[in-house]
Amino acid sequence: MDKKIGKAIDILKAGGVVAIPTETVYGLAASIRSPEGINKIFETKERPFFDPLIVHVATLDQAKSCVKGWNKICDEFAEAFWPGPLTMILPKEEHIDDKITSGLDTVGIRFPSHVTTIELIKRLGCPIAAPSANKFKKLSPTTAQHVLDEFPDLMVLDGGECEVGIESTIIGITDHNVTIYRPGMITKEMIQDKIPSTIEIEYQESPVAPGHLKHHYQPNKPLILRIEKDKLQHEFKKTNKWKIDEQPIQVARILYAKIRELDREPGEAIEIIIPEKMVNDEAYFGILNRLIKASYLKSERINPEY
Ligand code: TXA
Ligand code: MG
């Protein structure tokens, strides 16, 4: 792995991109100092330039050097959740390229916990920008093979299966409130637990975050999402079914690999069946968010409170 990281650094320094393991999903990385590399991320993913990238750091100092407005709340969250699956959106420092933030004056910062990527960033000597390593609107990869299936020519640092399995929780922070832009496995309750109850936390769809586009995370086959007892009218004769009854951590970990597997089976559509209790259980909100966006048809009652 040592040599491979060395090779990845050479590619990043030369303005290229490499796929990296994180605890959430694999990322497609470029050095934040390389405008050429940043461009290549958008080209490779076929991602529109209005969709900003997350900056990944390997130390707290690096995080602070990218943003303005780091406050006590940020300290609490960094202490509790970093390294780990939380992205904080804060006003950006001037040196962060506008291409990374799509011209916004804020930047998303994340300190991932995968050892390979931490070592890569440390040895590179600067943060990396990295969206998920999939084509725009498609499912995120949780193994090196998933990345190679879509991008056979890419250099992938194989860090095994991603432990968390869905993308990080994204939050915006001011002195007085916290906004959850994308739910994930770090839940509202976990976040609230770290700050005074006077600070409000709200869910909000971010107009600038296309992770919030209505359709995203899409498999090739239409995905039907229904609560156990609901019957949904549809035109498909045979569907590839998965009845979810695992705990949230387990569901998140296998979610994308399982959908890929169902996508390859012979039926015409994918049918995911969830227990009633899942709809308003916050621990599943990140998972439901991805499933709803991946769905072609869903039970109307699947409308969680986020
Ligand atoms: O777990 C993750 O966050 C993974 C791994 C690779 O770290 N990354 C990831 O990146 O999911 P991406 O680009 O696929 O999704 C990041 C989302 C996008 O929807 C983007 O629009 C939003 O974050 N975002 C990035 N910067 C933002 C900003 N300044 N304001 C609002 N949304 C932002
Ligand atoms: Mg993505």
GROMACS .gro file of C-alpha atoms and ligand atoms in nm:
model
  340
    1MET     CA    1   0.000   0.000   0.000
    2ASP     CA    2   0.293   0.229   0.078
    3LYS     CA    3   0.411   0.225  -0.284
    4LYS     CA    4   0.058   0.264  -0.414
    5ILE     CA    5   0.004   0.573  -0.202
    6GLY     CA    6   0.333   0.708  -0.343
    7LYS     CA    7   0.207   0.653  -0.696
    8ALA     CA    8  -0.128   0.816  -0.614
    9ILE     CA    9   0.057   1.122  -0.482
   10ASP     CA   10   0.257   1.146  -0.806
   11ILE     CA   11  -0.069   1.141  -1.002
   12LEU     CA   12  -0.230   1.406  -0.779
   13LYS     CA   13   0.076   1.631  -0.800
   14ALA     CA   14   0.075   1.600  -1.178
   15GLY     CA   15  -0.285   1.725  -1.194
   16GLY     CA   16  -0.457   1.386  -1.212
   17VAL     CA   17  -0.732   1.212  -1.017
   18VAL     CA   18  -0.737   0.890  -0.813
   19ALA     CA   19  -1.014   0.699  -0.638
   20ILE     CA   20  -0.978   0.682  -0.261
   21PRO     CA   21  -1.141   0.475   0.012
   22THR     CA   22  -1.331   0.650   0.289
   23GLU     CA   23  -1.547   0.505   0.564
   24THR     CA   24  -1.862   0.626   0.383
   25VAL     CA   25  -1.815   0.565   0.008
   26TYR     CA   26  -1.521   0.578  -0.235
   27GLY     CA   27  -1.422   0.927  -0.347
   28LEU     CA   28  -1.271   1.066  -0.667
   29ALA     CA   29  -0.987   1.285  -0.548
   30ALA     CA   30  -0.775   1.573  -0.675
   31SER     CA   31  -0.536   1.803  -0.490
   32ILE     CA   32  -0.709   2.128  -0.391
   33ARG     CA   33  -0.398   2.302  -0.529
   34SER     CA   34  -0.450   2.161  -0.878
   35PRO     CA   35  -0.710   2.340  -1.094
   36GLU     CA   36  -0.641   2.083  -1.363
   37GLY     CA   37  -0.717   1.797  -1.124
   38ILE     CA   38  -1.036   1.969  -1.005
   39ASN     CA   39  -1.150   2.004  -1.366
   40LYS     CA   40  -1.081   1.635  -1.422
   41ILE     CA   41  -1.313   1.542  -1.136
   42PHE     CA   42  -1.606   1.716  -1.305
   43GLU     CA   43  -1.517   1.572  -1.647
   44THR     CA   44  -1.475   1.217  -1.519
   45LYS     CA   45  -1.802   1.221  -1.326
   46GLU     CA   46  -1.986   1.413  -1.598
   47ARG     CA   47  -2.090   1.637  -1.314
   48PRO     CA   48  -2.220   1.990  -1.373
   49PHE     CA   49  -1.992   2.266  -1.247
   50PHE     CA   50  -2.269   2.410  -1.027
   51ASP     CA   51  -2.241   2.112  -0.789
   52PRO     CA   52  -1.971   2.194  -0.527
   53LEU     CA   53  -1.710   1.946  -0.398
   54ILE     CA   54  -1.624   1.852  -0.039
   55VAL     CA   55  -1.269   1.921   0.081
   56HIS     CA   56  -1.114   1.631   0.275
   57VAL     CA   57  -0.854   1.699   0.543
   58ALA     CA   58  -0.632   1.484   0.765
   59THR     CA   59  -0.577   1.723   1.057
   60LEU     CA   60  -0.780   1.978   1.248
   61ASP     CA   61  -0.534   2.251   1.151
   62GLN     CA   62  -0.591   2.174   0.785
   63ALA     CA   63  -0.967   2.202   0.839
   64LYS     CA   64  -0.934   2.539   1.010
   65SER     CA   65  -0.700   2.668   0.739
   66CYS     CA   66  -0.975   2.625   0.478
   67VAL     CA   67  -1.255   2.812   0.656
   68LYS     CA   68  -1.357   3.127   0.836
   69GLY     CA   69  -1.601   3.127   1.124
   70TRP     CA   70  -1.476   2.815   1.302
   71ASN     CA   71  -1.658   2.841   1.636
   72LYS     CA   72  -1.713   2.649   1.959
   73ILE     CA   73  -1.984   2.436   1.799
   74CYS     CA   74  -1.736   2.327   1.532
   75ASP     CA   75  -1.491   2.232   1.807
   76GLU     CA   76  -1.756   2.018   1.975
   77PHE     CA   77  -1.847   1.842   1.653
   78ALA     CA   78  -1.486   1.786   1.549
   79GLU     CA   79  -1.412   1.642   1.892
   80ALA     CA   80  -1.717   1.413   1.886
   81PHE     CA   81  -1.737   1.303   1.522
   82TRP     CA   82  -1.401   1.350   1.347
   83PRO     CA   83  -1.243   1.161   1.194
   84GLY     CA   84  -1.580   1.035   1.074
   85PRO     CA   85  -1.885   1.076   0.850
   86LEU     CA   86  -1.974   1.441   0.912
   87THR     CA   87  -1.924   1.729   0.666
   88MET     CA   88  -1.935   2.084   0.801
   89ILE     CA   89  -2.022   2.371   0.568
   90LEU     CA   90  -1.859   2.700   0.665
   91PRO     CA   91  -1.753   3.027   0.499
   92LYS     CA   92  -1.447   2.954   0.286
   93GLU     CA   93  -1.100   3.104   0.299
   94GLU     CA   94  -0.986   3.292  -0.013
   95HIS     CA   95  -0.733   3.027  -0.115
   96ILE     CA   96  -1.009   2.769  -0.178
   97ASP     CA   97  -1.062   2.766  -0.555
   98ASP     CA   98  -1.406   2.882  -0.676
   99LYS     CA   99  -1.425   2.572  -0.896
  100ILE     CA  100  -1.433   2.357  -0.582
  101THR     CA  101  -1.721   2.551  -0.428
  102SER     CA  102  -1.902   2.629  -0.755
  103GLY     CA  103  -1.859   2.997  -0.681
  104LEU     CA  104  -2.023   2.978  -0.336
  105ASP     CA  105  -1.864   3.159  -0.046
  106THR     CA  106  -1.890   2.844   0.167
  107VAL     CA  107  -1.700   2.515   0.158
  108GLY     CA  108  -1.780   2.165   0.285
  109ILE     CA  109  -1.505   2.019   0.505
  110ARG     CA  110  -1.474   1.657   0.605
  111PHE     CA  111  -1.210   1.461   0.801
  112PRO     CA  112  -1.256   1.100   0.685
  113SER     CA  113  -1.145   0.813   0.907
  114HIS     CA  114  -0.998   0.568   0.657
  115VAL     CA  115  -0.627   0.523   0.739
  116THR     CA  116  -0.518   0.499   0.374
  117THR     CA  117  -0.676   0.831   0.284
  118ILE     CA  118  -0.550   1.002   0.598
  119GLU     CA  119  -0.199   0.889   0.506
  120LEU     CA  120  -0.245   1.001   0.147
  121ILE     CA  121  -0.350   1.353   0.250
  122LYS     CA  122  -0.072   1.381   0.508
  123ARG     CA  123   0.196   1.274   0.263
  124LEU     CA  124   0.055   1.496  -0.014
  125GLY     CA  125   0.080   1.786   0.230
  126CYS     CA  126  -0.253   1.947   0.139
  127PRO     CA  127  -0.625   1.863   0.145
  128ILE     CA  128  -0.799   1.688  -0.142
  129ALA     CA  129  -1.134   1.766  -0.302
  130ALA     CA  130  -1.343   1.454  -0.351
  131PRO     CA  131  -1.702   1.382  -0.450
  132SER     CA  132  -1.825   1.023  -0.454
  133ALA     CA  133  -1.653   0.820  -0.728
  134ASN     CA  134  -1.958   0.754  -0.946
  135LYS     CA  135  -2.110   0.914  -1.255
  136PHE     CA  136  -2.343   1.203  -1.173
  137LYS     CA  137  -2.679   1.083  -1.034
  138LYS     CA  138  -2.569   0.719  -1.011
  139LEU     CA  139  -2.512   0.500  -0.705
  140SER     CA  140  -2.204   0.566  -0.494
  141PRO     CA  141  -1.937   0.293  -0.486
  142THR     CA  142  -1.860   0.110  -0.162
  143THR     CA  143  -1.587  -0.121  -0.296
  144ALA     CA  144  -1.287  -0.068  -0.526
  145GLN     CA  145  -1.454  -0.302  -0.777
  146HIS     CA  146  -1.764  -0.078  -0.793
  147VAL     CA  147  -1.538   0.211  -0.894
  148LEU     CA  148  -1.356   0.002  -1.155
  149ASP     CA  149  -1.686  -0.124  -1.299
  150GLU     CA  150  -1.767   0.236  -1.393
  151PHE     CA  151  -1.414   0.372  -1.450
  152PRO     CA  152  -1.186   0.086  -1.564
  153ASP     CA  153  -0.888   0.314  -1.631
  154LEU     CA  154  -0.883   0.493  -1.299
  155MET     CA  155  -0.619   0.434  -1.033
  156VAL     CA  156  -0.808   0.307  -0.726
  157LEU     CA  157  -0.655   0.276  -0.381
  158ASP     CA  158  -0.828  -0.038  -0.257
  159GLY     CA  159  -0.921   0.009   0.108
  160GLY     CA  160  -1.174  -0.274   0.126
  161GLU     CA  161  -1.547  -0.240   0.181
  162CYS     CA  162  -1.666   0.094   0.318
  163GLU     CA  163  -1.776   0.055   0.678
  164VAL     CA  164  -2.050   0.317   0.693
  165GLY     CA  165  -2.181   0.267   0.341
  166ILE     CA  166  -2.376   0.589   0.276
  167GLU     CA  167  -2.243   0.941   0.228
  168SER     CA  168  -2.162   1.172   0.520
  169THR     CA  169  -2.416   1.383   0.706
  170ILE     CA  170  -2.383   1.741   0.577
  171ILE     CA  171  -2.449   2.030   0.814
  172GLY     CA  172  -2.427   2.407   0.798
  173ILE     CA  173  -2.323   2.588   1.117
  174THR     CA  174  -2.364   2.939   1.250
  175ASP     CA  175  -2.335   3.065   1.609
  176HIS     CA  176  -2.708   3.016   1.660
  177ASN     CA  177  -2.821   2.722   1.456
  178VAL     CA  178  -2.732   2.404   1.277
  179THR     CA  179  -2.892   2.298   0.949
  180ILE     CA  180  -2.886   1.940   0.824
  181TYR     CA  181  -2.861   1.953   0.444
  182ARG     CA  182  -2.810   1.581   0.389
  183PRO     CA  183  -2.905   1.324   0.656
  184GLY     CA  184  -2.658   1.044   0.720
  185MET     CA  185  -2.554   0.800   0.988
  186ILE     CA  186  -2.464   1.083   1.226
  187THR     CA  187  -2.820   1.167   1.322
  188LYS     CA  188  -2.992   1.483   1.444
  189GLU     CA  189  -3.013   1.331   1.790
  190MET     CA  190  -2.639   1.263   1.799
  191ILE     CA  191  -2.571   1.620   1.685
  192GLN     CA  192  -2.815   1.775   1.933
  193ASP     CA  193  -2.651   1.580   2.211
  194LYS     CA  194  -2.326   1.773   2.162
  195ILE     CA  195  -2.464   2.129   2.177
  196PRO     CA  196  -2.684   2.335   2.411
  197SER     CA  197  -3.055   2.278   2.358
  198THR     CA  198  -3.096   2.650   2.283
  199ILE     CA  199  -2.925   2.593   1.950
  200GLU     CA  200  -3.183   2.480   1.701
  201ILE     CA  201  -3.128   2.207   1.449
  202GLU     CA  202  -3.341   2.194   1.138
  203TYR     CA  203  -3.354   1.986   0.824
  204GLN     CA  204  -3.341   2.179   0.502
  205GLU     CA  205  -3.309   2.078   0.141
  206SER     CA  206  -3.020   2.277   0.004
  207PRO     CA  207  -3.096   2.430  -0.335
  208VAL     CA  208  -2.723   2.429  -0.410
  209ALA     CA  209  -2.670   2.065  -0.322
  210PRO     CA  210  -2.781   1.840  -0.606
  211GLY     CA  211  -2.754   1.545  -0.368
  212HIS     CA  212  -3.094   1.694  -0.303
  213LEU     CA  213  -3.213   1.673  -0.660
  214LYS     CA  214  -3.530   1.471  -0.675
  215HIS     CA  215  -3.366   1.181  -0.856
  216HIS     CA  216  -3.019   1.081  -0.754
  217TYR     CA  217  -2.843   0.762  -0.649
  218GLN     CA  218  -3.015   0.578  -0.932
  219PRO     CA  219  -2.978   0.212  -1.028
  220ASN     CA  220  -3.049   0.115  -1.391
  221LYS     CA  221  -3.375  -0.066  -1.317
  222PRO     CA  222  -3.675   0.123  -1.174
  223LEU     CA  223  -3.680   0.097  -0.795
  224ILE     CA  224  -4.007   0.050  -0.611
  225LEU     CA  225  -4.002   0.144  -0.243
  226ARG     CA  226  -4.292   0.036  -0.027
  227ILE     CA  227  -4.399  -0.017   0.329
  228GLU     CA  228  -4.470  -0.383   0.409
  229LYS     CA  229  -4.849  -0.360   0.418
  230ASP     CA  230  -4.887  -0.132   0.115
  231LYS     CA  231  -4.966  -0.276  -0.224
  232LEU     CA  232  -4.850  -0.059  -0.512
  233GLN     CA  233  -4.990  -0.076  -0.863
  234HIS     CA  234  -4.717  -0.112  -1.123
  235GLU     CA  235  -4.654  -0.260  -1.464
  236PHE     CA  236  -4.370  -0.499  -1.378
  237LYS     CA  237  -4.433  -0.875  -1.389
  238LYS     CA  238  -4.127  -0.977  -1.191
  239THR     CA  239  -3.936  -0.768  -0.940
  240ASN     CA  240  -3.611  -0.836  -0.753
  241LYS     CA  241  -3.708  -0.805  -0.387
  242TRP     CA  242  -3.532  -0.706  -0.067
  243LYS     CA  243  -3.726  -0.692   0.258
  244ILE     CA  244  -3.527  -0.481   0.499
  245ASP     CA  245  -3.519  -0.608   0.856
  246GLU     CA  246  -3.160  -0.534   0.959
  247GLN     CA  247  -3.044  -0.268   1.207
  248PRO     CA  248  -2.965   0.078   1.057
  249ILE     CA  249  -2.586   0.044   1.072
  250GLN     CA  250  -2.605  -0.287   0.888
  251VAL     CA  251  -2.857  -0.160   0.630
  252ALA     CA  252  -2.639   0.142   0.549
  253ARG     CA  253  -2.328  -0.072   0.515
  254ILE     CA  254  -2.481  -0.308   0.258
  255LEU     CA  255  -2.730  -0.067   0.094
  256TYR     CA  256  -2.553   0.025  -0.230
  257ALA     CA  257  -2.392  -0.316  -0.287
  258LYS     CA  258  -2.732  -0.478  -0.238
  259ILE     CA  259  -2.904  -0.242  -0.484
  260ARG     CA  260  -2.630  -0.313  -0.740
  261GLU     CA  261  -2.686  -0.685  -0.690
  262LEU     CA  262  -3.065  -0.651  -0.732
  263ASP     CA  263  -3.001  -0.440  -1.042
  264ARG     CA  264  -2.816  -0.734  -1.202
  265GLU     CA  265  -3.085  -0.997  -1.132
  266PRO     CA  266  -3.328  -1.089  -1.412
  267GLY     CA  267  -3.648  -0.910  -1.293
  268GLU     CA  268  -3.769  -0.591  -1.459
  269ALA     CA  269  -3.759  -0.376  -1.147
  270ILE     CA  270  -3.616  -0.363  -0.794
  271GLU     CA  271  -3.862  -0.380  -0.505
  272ILE     CA  272  -3.751  -0.272  -0.159
  273ILE     CA  273  -3.989  -0.341   0.125
  274ILE     CA  274  -3.949  -0.161   0.456
  275PRO     CA  275  -4.115  -0.208   0.795
  276GLU     CA  276  -4.363   0.061   0.900
  277LYS     CA  277  -4.149   0.166   1.196
  278MET     CA  278  -3.860   0.262   0.971
  279VAL     CA  279  -4.039   0.567   0.828
  280ASN     CA  280  -4.018   0.787   1.134
  281ASP     CA  281  -3.713   0.637   1.301
  282GLU     CA  282  -3.437   0.897   1.274
  283ALA     CA  283  -3.167   0.633   1.272
  284TYR     CA  284  -3.292   0.537   0.923
  285PHE     CA  285  -3.331   0.891   0.781
  286GLY     CA  286  -3.004   0.885   0.587
  287ILE     CA  287  -3.094   0.549   0.438
  288LEU     CA  288  -3.451   0.657   0.355
  289ASN     CA  289  -3.323   0.977   0.197
  290ARG     CA  290  -3.110   0.773  -0.047
  291LEU     CA  291  -3.386   0.520  -0.114
  292ILE     CA  292  -3.646   0.787  -0.184
  293LYS     CA  293  -3.412   0.962  -0.430
  294ALA     CA  294  -3.333   0.631  -0.598
  295SER     CA  295  -3.699   0.540  -0.629
  296TYR     CA  296  -3.920   0.542  -0.934
  297LEU     CA  297  -4.234   0.465  -0.733
  298LYS     CA  298  -4.292   0.471  -0.357
  299SER     CA  299  -4.562   0.436  -0.094
  300GLU     CA  300  -4.707   0.780  -0.037
  301ARG     CA  301  -4.672   0.731   0.336
  302ILE     CA  302  -4.293   0.723   0.305
  303ASN     CA  303  -4.247   1.086   0.389
  304PRO     CA  304  -4.008   1.111   0.681
  305GLU     CA  305  -3.984   1.427   0.888
  306TYR     CA  306  -3.668   1.571   0.745
  307TXA     O1  307  -1.932   1.081   0.244
  307TXA     C1  308  -1.917   1.172   0.163
  307TXA     O2  309  -1.950   1.289   0.187
  307TXA     C2  310  -1.854   1.136   0.027
  307TXA     C3  311  -1.710   1.086   0.049
  307TXA     C4  312  -1.635   1.063  -0.079
  307TXA     O3  313  -1.643   1.176   0.132
  307TXA     N1  314  -1.857   1.248  -0.062
  307TXA     C5  315  -1.971   1.289  -0.121
  307TXA     O4  316  -1.950   1.394  -0.210
  307TXA     O5  317  -2.079   1.240  -0.101
  307TXA     P1  318  -2.058   1.435  -0.320
  307TXA     O6  319  -1.992   1.542  -0.399
  307TXA     O7  320  -2.104   1.315  -0.393
  307TXA     O8  321  -2.173   1.497  -0.236
  307TXA     C6  322  -2.148   1.615  -0.164
  307TXA     C7  323  -2.268   1.702  -0.157
  307TXA     C8  324  -2.314   1.751  -0.292
  307TXA     O9  325  -2.453   1.729  -0.303
  307TXA     C9  326  -2.281   1.899  -0.291
  307TXA    O10  327  -2.373   1.973  -0.365
  307TXA    C10  328  -2.286   1.930  -0.143
  307TXA    O11  329  -2.232   1.817  -0.082
  307TXA     N2  330  -2.201   2.046  -0.109
  307TXA    C11  331  -2.067   2.056  -0.121
  307TXA     N3  332  -2.026   2.179  -0.084
  307TXA    C12  333  -2.135   2.249  -0.048
  307TXA    C13  334  -2.160   2.383  -0.003
  307TXA     N4  335  -2.061   2.470   0.013
  307TXA     N5  336  -2.287   2.417   0.022
  307TXA    C14  337  -2.389   2.330   0.007
  307TXA     N6  338  -2.372   2.204  -0.036
  307TXA    C15  339  -2.248   2.163  -0.063
  308MG      MG  340  -2.227   1.184  -0.478
   0.00000   0.00000   0.00000
